[in-house]
PDB file of C-alpha atoms and ligand atoms in Angstrom:
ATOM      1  CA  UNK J 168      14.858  89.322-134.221  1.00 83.00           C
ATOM      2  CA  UNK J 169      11.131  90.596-133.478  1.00 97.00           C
ATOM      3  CA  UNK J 170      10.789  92.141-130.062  1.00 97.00           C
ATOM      4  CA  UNK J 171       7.566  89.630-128.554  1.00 98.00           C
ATOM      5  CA  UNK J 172       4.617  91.921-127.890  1.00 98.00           C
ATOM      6  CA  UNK J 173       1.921  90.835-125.141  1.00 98.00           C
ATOM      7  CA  UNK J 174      -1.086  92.864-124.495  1.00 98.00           C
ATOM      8  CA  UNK J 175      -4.001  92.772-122.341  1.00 98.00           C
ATOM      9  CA  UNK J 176      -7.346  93.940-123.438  1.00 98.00           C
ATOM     10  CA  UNK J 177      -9.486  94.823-120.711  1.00 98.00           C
ATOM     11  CA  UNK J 178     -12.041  94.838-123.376  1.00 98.00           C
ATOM     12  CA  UNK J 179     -15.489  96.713-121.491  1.00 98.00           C
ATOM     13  CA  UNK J 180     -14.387  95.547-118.332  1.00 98.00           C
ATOM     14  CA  UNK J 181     -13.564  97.833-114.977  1.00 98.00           C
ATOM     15  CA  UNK J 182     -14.474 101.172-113.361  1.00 98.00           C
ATOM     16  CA  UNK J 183     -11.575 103.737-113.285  1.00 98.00           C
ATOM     17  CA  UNK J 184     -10.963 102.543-109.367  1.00 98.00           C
ATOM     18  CA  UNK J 185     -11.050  98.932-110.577  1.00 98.00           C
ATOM     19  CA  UNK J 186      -8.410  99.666-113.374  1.00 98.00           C
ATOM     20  CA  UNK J 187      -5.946 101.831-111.216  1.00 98.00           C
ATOM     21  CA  UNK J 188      -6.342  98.339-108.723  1.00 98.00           C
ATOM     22  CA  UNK J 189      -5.499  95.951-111.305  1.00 98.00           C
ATOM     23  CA  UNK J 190      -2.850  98.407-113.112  1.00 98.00           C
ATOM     24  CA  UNK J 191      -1.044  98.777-109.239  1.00 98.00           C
ATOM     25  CA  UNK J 192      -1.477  94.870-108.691  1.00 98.00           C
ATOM     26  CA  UNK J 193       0.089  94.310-112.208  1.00 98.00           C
ATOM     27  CA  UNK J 194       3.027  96.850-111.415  1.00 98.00           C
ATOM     28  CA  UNK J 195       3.436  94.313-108.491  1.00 97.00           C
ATOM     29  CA  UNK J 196       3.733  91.441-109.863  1.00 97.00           C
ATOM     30  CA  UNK J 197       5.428  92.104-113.036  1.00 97.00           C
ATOM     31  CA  UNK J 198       8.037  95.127-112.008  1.00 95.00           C
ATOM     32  CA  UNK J 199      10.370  94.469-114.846  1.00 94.00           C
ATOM     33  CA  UNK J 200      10.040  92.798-118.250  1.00 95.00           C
ATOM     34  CA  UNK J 201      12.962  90.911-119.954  1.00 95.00           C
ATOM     35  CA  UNK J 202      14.166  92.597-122.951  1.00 95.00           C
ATOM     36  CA  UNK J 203      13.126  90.464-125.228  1.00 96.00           C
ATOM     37  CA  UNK J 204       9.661  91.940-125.072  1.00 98.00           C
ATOM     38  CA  UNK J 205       7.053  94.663-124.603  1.00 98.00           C
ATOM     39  CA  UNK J 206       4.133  94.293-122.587  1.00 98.00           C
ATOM     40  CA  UNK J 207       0.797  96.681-122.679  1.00 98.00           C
ATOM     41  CA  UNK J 208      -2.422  96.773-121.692  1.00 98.00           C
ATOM     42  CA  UNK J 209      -5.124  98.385-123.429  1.00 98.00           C
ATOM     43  CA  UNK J 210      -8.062  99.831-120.697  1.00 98.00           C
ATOM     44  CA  UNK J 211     -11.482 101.530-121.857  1.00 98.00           C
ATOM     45  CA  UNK J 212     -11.315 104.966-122.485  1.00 98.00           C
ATOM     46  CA  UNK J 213     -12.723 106.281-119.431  1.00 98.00           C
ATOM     47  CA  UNK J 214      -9.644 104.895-117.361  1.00 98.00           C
ATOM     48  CA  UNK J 215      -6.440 105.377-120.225  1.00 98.00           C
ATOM     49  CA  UNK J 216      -5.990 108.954-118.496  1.00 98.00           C
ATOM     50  CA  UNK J 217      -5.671 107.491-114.792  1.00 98.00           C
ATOM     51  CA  UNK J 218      -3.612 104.464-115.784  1.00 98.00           C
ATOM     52  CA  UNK J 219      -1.380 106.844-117.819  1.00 98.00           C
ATOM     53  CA  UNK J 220      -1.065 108.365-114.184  1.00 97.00           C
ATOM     54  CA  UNK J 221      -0.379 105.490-112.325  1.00 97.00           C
ATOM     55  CA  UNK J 222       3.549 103.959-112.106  1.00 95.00           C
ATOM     56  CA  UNK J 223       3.708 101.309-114.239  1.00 96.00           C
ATOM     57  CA  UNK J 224       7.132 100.051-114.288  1.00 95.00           C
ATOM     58  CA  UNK J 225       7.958  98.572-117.839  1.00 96.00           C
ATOM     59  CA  UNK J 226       4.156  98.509-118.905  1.00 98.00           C
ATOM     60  CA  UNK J 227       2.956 100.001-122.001  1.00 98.00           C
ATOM     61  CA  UNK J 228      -0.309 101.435-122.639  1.00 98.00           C
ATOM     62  CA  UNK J 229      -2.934 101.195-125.540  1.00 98.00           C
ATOM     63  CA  UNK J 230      -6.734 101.822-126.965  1.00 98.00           C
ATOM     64  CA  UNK J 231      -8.859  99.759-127.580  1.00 98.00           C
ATOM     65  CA  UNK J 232     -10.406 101.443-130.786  1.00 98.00           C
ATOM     66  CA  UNK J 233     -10.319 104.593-132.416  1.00 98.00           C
ATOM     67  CA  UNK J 234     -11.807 107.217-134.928  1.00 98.00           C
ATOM     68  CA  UNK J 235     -10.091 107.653-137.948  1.00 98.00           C
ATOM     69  CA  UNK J 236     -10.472 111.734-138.355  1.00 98.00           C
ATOM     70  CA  UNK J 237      -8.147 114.019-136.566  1.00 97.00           C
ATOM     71  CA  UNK J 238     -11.393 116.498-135.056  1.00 97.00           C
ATOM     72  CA  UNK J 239     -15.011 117.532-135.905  1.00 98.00           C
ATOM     73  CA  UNK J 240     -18.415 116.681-135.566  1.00 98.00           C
ATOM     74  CA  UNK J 241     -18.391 112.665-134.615  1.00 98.00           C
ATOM     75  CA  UNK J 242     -20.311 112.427-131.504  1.00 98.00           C
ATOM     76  CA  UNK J 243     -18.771 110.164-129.140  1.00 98.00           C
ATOM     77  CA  UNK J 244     -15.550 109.259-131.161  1.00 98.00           C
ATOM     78  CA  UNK J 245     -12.196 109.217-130.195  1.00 98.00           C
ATOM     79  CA  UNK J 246      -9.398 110.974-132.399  1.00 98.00           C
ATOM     80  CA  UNK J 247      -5.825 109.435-133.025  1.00 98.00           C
ATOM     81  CA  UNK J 248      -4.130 112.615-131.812  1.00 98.00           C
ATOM     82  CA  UNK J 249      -6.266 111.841-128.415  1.00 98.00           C
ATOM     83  CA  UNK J 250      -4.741 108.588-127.396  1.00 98.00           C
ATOM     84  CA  UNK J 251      -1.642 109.547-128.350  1.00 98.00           C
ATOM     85  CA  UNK J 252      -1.565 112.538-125.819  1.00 98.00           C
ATOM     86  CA  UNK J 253      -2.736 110.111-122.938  1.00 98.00           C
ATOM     87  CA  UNK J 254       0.588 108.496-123.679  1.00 98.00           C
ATOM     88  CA  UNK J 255      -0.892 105.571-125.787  1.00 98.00           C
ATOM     89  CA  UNK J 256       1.467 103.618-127.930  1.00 98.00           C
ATOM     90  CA  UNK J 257      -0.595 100.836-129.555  1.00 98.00           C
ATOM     91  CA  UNK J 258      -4.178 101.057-130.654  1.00 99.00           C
ATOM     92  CA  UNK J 259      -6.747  97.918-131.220  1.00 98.00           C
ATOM     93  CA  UNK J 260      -8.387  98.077-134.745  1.00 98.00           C
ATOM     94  CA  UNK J 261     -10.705  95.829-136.157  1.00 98.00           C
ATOM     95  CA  UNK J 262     -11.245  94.000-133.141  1.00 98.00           C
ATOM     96  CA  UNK J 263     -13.539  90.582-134.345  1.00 97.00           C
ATOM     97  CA  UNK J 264     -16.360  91.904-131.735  1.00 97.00           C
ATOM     98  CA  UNK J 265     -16.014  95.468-133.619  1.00 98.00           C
ATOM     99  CA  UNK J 266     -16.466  93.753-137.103  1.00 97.00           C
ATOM    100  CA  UNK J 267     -19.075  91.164-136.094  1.00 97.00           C
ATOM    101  CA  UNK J 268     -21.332  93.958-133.889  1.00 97.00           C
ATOM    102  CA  UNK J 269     -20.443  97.331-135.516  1.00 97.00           C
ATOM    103  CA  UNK J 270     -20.379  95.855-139.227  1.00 97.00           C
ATOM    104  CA  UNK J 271     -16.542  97.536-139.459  1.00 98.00           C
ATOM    105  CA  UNK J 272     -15.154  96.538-143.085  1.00 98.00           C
ATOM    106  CA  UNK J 273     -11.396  96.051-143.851  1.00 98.00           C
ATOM    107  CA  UNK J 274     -11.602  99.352-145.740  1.00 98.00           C
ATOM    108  CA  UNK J 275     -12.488 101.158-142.401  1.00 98.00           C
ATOM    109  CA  UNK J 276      -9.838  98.912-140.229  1.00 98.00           C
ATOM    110  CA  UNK J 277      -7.709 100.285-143.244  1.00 98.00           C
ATOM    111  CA  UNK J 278      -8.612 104.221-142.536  1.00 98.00           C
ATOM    112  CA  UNK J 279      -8.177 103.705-138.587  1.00 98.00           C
ATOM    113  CA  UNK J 280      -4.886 102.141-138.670  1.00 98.00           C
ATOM    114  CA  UNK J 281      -3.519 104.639-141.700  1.00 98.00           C
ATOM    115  CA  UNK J 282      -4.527 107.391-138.748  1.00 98.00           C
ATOM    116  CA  UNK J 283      -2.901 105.820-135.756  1.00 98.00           C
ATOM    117  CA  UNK J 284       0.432 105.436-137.775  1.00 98.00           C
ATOM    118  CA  UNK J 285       0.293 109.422-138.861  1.00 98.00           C
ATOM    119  CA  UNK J 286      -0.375 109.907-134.744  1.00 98.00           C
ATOM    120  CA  UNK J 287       3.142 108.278-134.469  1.00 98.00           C
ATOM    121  CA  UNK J 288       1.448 105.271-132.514  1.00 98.00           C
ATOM    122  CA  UNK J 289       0.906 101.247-133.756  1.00 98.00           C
ATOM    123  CA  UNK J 290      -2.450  99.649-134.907  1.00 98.00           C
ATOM    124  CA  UNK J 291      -2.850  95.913-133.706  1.00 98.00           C
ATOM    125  CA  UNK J 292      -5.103  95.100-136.620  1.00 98.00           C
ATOM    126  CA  UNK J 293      -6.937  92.073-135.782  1.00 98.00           C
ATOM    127  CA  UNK J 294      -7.881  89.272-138.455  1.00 98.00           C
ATOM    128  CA  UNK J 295      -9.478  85.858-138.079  1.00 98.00           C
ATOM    129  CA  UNK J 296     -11.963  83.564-139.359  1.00 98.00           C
ATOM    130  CA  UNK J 297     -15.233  81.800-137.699  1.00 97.00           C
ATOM    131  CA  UNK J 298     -16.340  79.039-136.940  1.00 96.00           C
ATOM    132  CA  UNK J 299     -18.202  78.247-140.038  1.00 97.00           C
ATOM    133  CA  UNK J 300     -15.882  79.615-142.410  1.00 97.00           C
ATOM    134  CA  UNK J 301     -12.809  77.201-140.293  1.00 96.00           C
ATOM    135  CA  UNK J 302     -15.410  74.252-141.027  1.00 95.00           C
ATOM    136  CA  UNK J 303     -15.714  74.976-144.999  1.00 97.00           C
ATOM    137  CA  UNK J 304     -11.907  75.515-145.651  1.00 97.00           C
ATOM    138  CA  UNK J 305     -12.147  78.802-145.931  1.00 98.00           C
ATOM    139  CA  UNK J 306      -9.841  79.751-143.075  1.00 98.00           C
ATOM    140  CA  UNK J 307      -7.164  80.753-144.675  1.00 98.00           C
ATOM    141  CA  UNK J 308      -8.604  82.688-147.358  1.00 98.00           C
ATOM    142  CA  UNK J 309     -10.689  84.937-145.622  1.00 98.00           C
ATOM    143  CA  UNK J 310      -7.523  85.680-143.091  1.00 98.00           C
ATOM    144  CA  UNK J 311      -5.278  86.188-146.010  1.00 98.00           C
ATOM    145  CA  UNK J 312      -8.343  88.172-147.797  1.00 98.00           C
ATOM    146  CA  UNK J 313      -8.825  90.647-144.115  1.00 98.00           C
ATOM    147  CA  UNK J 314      -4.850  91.263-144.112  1.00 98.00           C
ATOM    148  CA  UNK J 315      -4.459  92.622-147.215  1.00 98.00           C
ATOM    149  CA  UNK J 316      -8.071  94.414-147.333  1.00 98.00           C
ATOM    150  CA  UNK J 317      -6.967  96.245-143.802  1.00 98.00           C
ATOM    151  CA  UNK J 318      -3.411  96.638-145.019  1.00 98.00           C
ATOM    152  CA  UNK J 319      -4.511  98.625-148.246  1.00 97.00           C
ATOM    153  CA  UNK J 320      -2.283 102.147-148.372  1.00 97.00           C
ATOM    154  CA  UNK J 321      -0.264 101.076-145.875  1.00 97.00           C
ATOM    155  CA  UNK J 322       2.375  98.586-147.911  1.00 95.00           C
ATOM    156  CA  UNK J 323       5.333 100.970-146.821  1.00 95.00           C
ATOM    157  CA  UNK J 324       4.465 100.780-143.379  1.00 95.00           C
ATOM    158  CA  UNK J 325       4.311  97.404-142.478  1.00 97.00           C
ATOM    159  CA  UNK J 326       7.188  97.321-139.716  1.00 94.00           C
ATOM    160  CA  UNK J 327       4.900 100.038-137.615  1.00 97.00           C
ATOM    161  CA  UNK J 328       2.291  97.722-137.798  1.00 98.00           C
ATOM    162  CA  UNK J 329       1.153  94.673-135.586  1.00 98.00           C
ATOM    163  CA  UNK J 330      -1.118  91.872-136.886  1.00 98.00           C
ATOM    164  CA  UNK J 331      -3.424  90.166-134.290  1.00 98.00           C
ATOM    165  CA  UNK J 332      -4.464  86.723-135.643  1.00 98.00           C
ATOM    166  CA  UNK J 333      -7.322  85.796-133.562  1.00 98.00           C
ATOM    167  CA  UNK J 334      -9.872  83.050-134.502  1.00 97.00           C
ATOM    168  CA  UNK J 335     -13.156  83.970-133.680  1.00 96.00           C
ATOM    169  CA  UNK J 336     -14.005  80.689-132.068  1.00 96.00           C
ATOM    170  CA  UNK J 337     -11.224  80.810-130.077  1.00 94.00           C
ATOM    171  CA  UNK J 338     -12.336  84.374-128.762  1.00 94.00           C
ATOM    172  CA  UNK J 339     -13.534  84.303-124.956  1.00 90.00           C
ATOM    173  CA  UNK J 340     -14.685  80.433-125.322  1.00 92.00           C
ATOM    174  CA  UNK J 341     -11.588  78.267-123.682  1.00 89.00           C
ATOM    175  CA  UNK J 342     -10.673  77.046-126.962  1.00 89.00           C
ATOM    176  CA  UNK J 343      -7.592  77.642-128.470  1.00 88.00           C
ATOM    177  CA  UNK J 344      -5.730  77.131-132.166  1.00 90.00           C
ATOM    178  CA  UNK J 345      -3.111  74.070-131.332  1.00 95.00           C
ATOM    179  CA  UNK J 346       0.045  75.562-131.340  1.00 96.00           C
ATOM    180  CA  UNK J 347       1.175  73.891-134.819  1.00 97.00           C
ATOM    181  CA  UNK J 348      -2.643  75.290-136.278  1.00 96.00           C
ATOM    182  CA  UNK J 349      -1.415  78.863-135.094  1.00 97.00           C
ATOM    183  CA  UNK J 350       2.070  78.905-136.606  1.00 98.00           C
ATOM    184  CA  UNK J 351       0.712  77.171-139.783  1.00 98.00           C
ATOM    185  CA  UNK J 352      -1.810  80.121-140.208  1.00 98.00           C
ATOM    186  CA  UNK J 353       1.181  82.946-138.970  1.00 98.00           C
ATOM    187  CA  UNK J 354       3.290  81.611-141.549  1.00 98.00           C
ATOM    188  CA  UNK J 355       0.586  81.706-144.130  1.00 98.00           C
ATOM    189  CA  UNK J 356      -0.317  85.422-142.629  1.00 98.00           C
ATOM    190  CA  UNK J 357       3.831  86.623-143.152  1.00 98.00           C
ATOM    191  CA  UNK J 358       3.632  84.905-146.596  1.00 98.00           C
ATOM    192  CA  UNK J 359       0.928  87.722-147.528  1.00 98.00           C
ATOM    193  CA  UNK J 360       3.197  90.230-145.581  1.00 98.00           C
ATOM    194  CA  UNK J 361       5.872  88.952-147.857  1.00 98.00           C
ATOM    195  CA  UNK J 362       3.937  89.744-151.150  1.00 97.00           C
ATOM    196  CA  UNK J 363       2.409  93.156-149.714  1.00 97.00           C
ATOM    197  CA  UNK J 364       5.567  94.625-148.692  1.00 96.00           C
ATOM    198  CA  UNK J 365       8.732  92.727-149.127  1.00 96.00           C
ATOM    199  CA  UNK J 366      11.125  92.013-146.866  1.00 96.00           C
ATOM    200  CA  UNK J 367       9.568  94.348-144.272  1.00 97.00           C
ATOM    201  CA  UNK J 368       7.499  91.628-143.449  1.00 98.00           C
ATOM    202  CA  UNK J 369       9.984  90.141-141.499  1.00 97.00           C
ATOM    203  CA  UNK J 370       9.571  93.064-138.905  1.00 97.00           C
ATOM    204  CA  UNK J 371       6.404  92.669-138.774  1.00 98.00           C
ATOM    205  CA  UNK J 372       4.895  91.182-134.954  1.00 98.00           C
ATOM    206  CA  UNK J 373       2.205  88.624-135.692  1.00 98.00           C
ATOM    207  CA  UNK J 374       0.386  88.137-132.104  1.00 98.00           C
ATOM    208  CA  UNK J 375      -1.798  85.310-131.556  1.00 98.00           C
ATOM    209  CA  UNK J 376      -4.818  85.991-129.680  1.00 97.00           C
ATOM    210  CA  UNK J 377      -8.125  83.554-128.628  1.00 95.00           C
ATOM    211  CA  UNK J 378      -8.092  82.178-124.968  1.00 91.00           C
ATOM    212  CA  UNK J 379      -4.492  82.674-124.048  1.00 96.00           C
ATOM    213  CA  UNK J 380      -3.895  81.184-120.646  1.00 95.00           C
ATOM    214  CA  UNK J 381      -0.884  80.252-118.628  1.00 95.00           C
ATOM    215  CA  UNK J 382      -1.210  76.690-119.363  1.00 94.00           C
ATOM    216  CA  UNK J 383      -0.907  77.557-123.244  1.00 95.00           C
ATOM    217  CA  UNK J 384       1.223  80.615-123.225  1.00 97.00           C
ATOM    218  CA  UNK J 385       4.483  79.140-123.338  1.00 98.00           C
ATOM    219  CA  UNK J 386       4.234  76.683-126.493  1.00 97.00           C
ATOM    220  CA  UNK J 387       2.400  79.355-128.303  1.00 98.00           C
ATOM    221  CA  UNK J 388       5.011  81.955-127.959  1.00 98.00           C
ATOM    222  CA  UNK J 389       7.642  79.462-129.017  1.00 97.00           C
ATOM    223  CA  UNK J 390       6.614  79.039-132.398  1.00 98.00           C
ATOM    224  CA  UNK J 391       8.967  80.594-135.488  1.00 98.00           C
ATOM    225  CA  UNK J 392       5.918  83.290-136.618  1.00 98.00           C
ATOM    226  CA  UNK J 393       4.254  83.745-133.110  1.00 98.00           C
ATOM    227  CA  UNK J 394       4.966  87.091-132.269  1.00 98.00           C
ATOM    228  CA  UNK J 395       3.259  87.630-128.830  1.00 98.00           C
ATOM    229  CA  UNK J 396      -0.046  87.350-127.874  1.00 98.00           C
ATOM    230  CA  UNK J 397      -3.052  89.595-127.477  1.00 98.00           C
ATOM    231  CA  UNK J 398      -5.202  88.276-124.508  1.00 98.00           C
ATOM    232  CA  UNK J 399      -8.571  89.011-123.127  1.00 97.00           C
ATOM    233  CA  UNK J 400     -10.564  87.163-120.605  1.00 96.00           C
ATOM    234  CA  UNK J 401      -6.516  86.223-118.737  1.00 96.00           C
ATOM    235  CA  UNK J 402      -6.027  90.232-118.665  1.00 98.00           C
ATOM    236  CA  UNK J 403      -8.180  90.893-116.091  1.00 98.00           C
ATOM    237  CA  UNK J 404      -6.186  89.171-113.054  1.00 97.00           C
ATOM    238  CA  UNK J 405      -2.768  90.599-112.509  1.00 98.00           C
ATOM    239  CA  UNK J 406      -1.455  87.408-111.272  1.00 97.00           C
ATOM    240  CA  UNK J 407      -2.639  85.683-114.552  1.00 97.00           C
ATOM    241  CA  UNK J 408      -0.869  88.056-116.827  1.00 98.00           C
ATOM    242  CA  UNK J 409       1.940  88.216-114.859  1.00 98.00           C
ATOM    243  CA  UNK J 410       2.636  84.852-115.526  1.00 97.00           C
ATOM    244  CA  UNK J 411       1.167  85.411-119.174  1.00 98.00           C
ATOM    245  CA  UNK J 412       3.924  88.385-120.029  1.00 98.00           C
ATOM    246  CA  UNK J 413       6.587  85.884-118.470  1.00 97.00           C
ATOM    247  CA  UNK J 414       6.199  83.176-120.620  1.00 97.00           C
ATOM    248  CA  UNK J 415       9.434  81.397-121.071  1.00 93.00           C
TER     249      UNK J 415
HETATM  250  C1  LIG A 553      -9.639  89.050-127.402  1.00 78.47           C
HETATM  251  O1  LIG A 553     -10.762  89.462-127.215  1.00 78.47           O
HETATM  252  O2  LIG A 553      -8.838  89.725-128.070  1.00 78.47           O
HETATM  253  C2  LIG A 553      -9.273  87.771-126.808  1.00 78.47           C
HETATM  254  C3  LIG A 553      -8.255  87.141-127.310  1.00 78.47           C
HETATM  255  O3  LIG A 553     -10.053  87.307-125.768  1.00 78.47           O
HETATM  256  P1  LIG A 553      -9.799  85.977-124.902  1.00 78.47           P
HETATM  257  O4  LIG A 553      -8.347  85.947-124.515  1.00 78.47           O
HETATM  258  O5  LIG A 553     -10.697  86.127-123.719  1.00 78.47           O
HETATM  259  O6  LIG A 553     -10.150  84.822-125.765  1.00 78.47           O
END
């Protein structure tokens, strides 16, 4: 039985006072979590250390990207060993908006998640196809083709890791993979898990991310390969995610 994972990424969004606000109203309304799953949120950098401080009840923390070298001379990066001080347990990598605006390859997502496992924390590697390459039938190929490019070196750690399927077109738009779409492409997604690492690829938590709401939550998450979901735009309002992290 896979533990559900749901996680909130506050992608370039809030001020340290805004996130300690929306951590504390998300403590409110979601003061304990039902076994059954795990619940984070990943906040920019600049706030991790002051949500770390805050209570949070049964709420996880993450990052939202990383650097994959331990220390040195990498101006503005972020090391593994970093986050995982804060108190960070997950870490975004290969986010769509990272590979479509800072040209990161599956070799890189690779690197970064083979550091974040040696920090003793989980890469969500994300994977999913556009638009254009949905419209020429290439969907699956190119999904299949990013999870084993970003899983290279790490075929004995697959149960550390979390996949994020996340069509591009369903990023931050409204639109959303139909629930049967989803689980057809998860399926197709643990099939490749399958080959890569055996049966650890039935540990493995395959989320579902691209405009996850309240209204679509629930038959998303009830799907047989539909491991939790990893949610952007919905993150931001506590009452939202609440409701989001409760799905039935
Ligand atoms: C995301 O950016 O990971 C995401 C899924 O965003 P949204 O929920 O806003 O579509």
């Amino acid at each position: 039985m896979r533990k559900k994972l749901i996680a909130g990424n506050w992608k370039m969004h809030k001020t340290i006072a805004e996130a300690v606000a929306l951590i504390d109203a998300l403590h409110a309304a979601l003061p304990f979590v039902p076994a059954d799953r795990d619940v984070v949120v990943c906040p920019t950098f600049t706030a991790l250390s002051s949500i770390a401080a805050r209570p949070r009840g049964p709420i996880g923390i993450g990052a939202q990207n990383v650097y994959p070298e331990s220390h040195g001379a990498f101006t503005g990066e972020i090391s593994p060993a970093m986050l995982a001080e804060i108190g960070c347990a997950y870490v975004i990598v290969g986010h769509s908006e990272r590979r479509a605006m800072f040209g990161e390859s599956d070799a890189f997502i690779a690197k970064k998640a083979a550091a974040v496992l040696a920090a003793g924390m989980s890469p969500i590697i994300c994977v999913g196809e556009t638009k254009q390459e949905r419209e020429s039938g290439r969907a699956q190929s190119v999904v299949l083709g990013q999870v084993a490019g970003s899983l290279a070196g790490l075929e004995g750690r697959l149960e550390d890791v979390v996949i994020a399927y996340e069509p591009v077109w369903a990023i931050g738009t409204g639109l959303t993979a139909t629930a049967a779409d989803a689980q057809t492409m998860h399926a197709a997604i643990r099939a490749e898990l399958r080959r890569i690492g055996g049966a650890a690829a039935e540990r493995v938590r395959i989320q579902y991310g691209g405009s996850v709401k309240a209204d679509n939550v629930d038959e998303l998450m009830a799907q047989p390969d539909i491991d939790g979901a990893l949610v952007g735009g919905a993150a931001l309002v506590a009452e939202g995610f609440a409701r989001i992290a409760n799905y039935r």
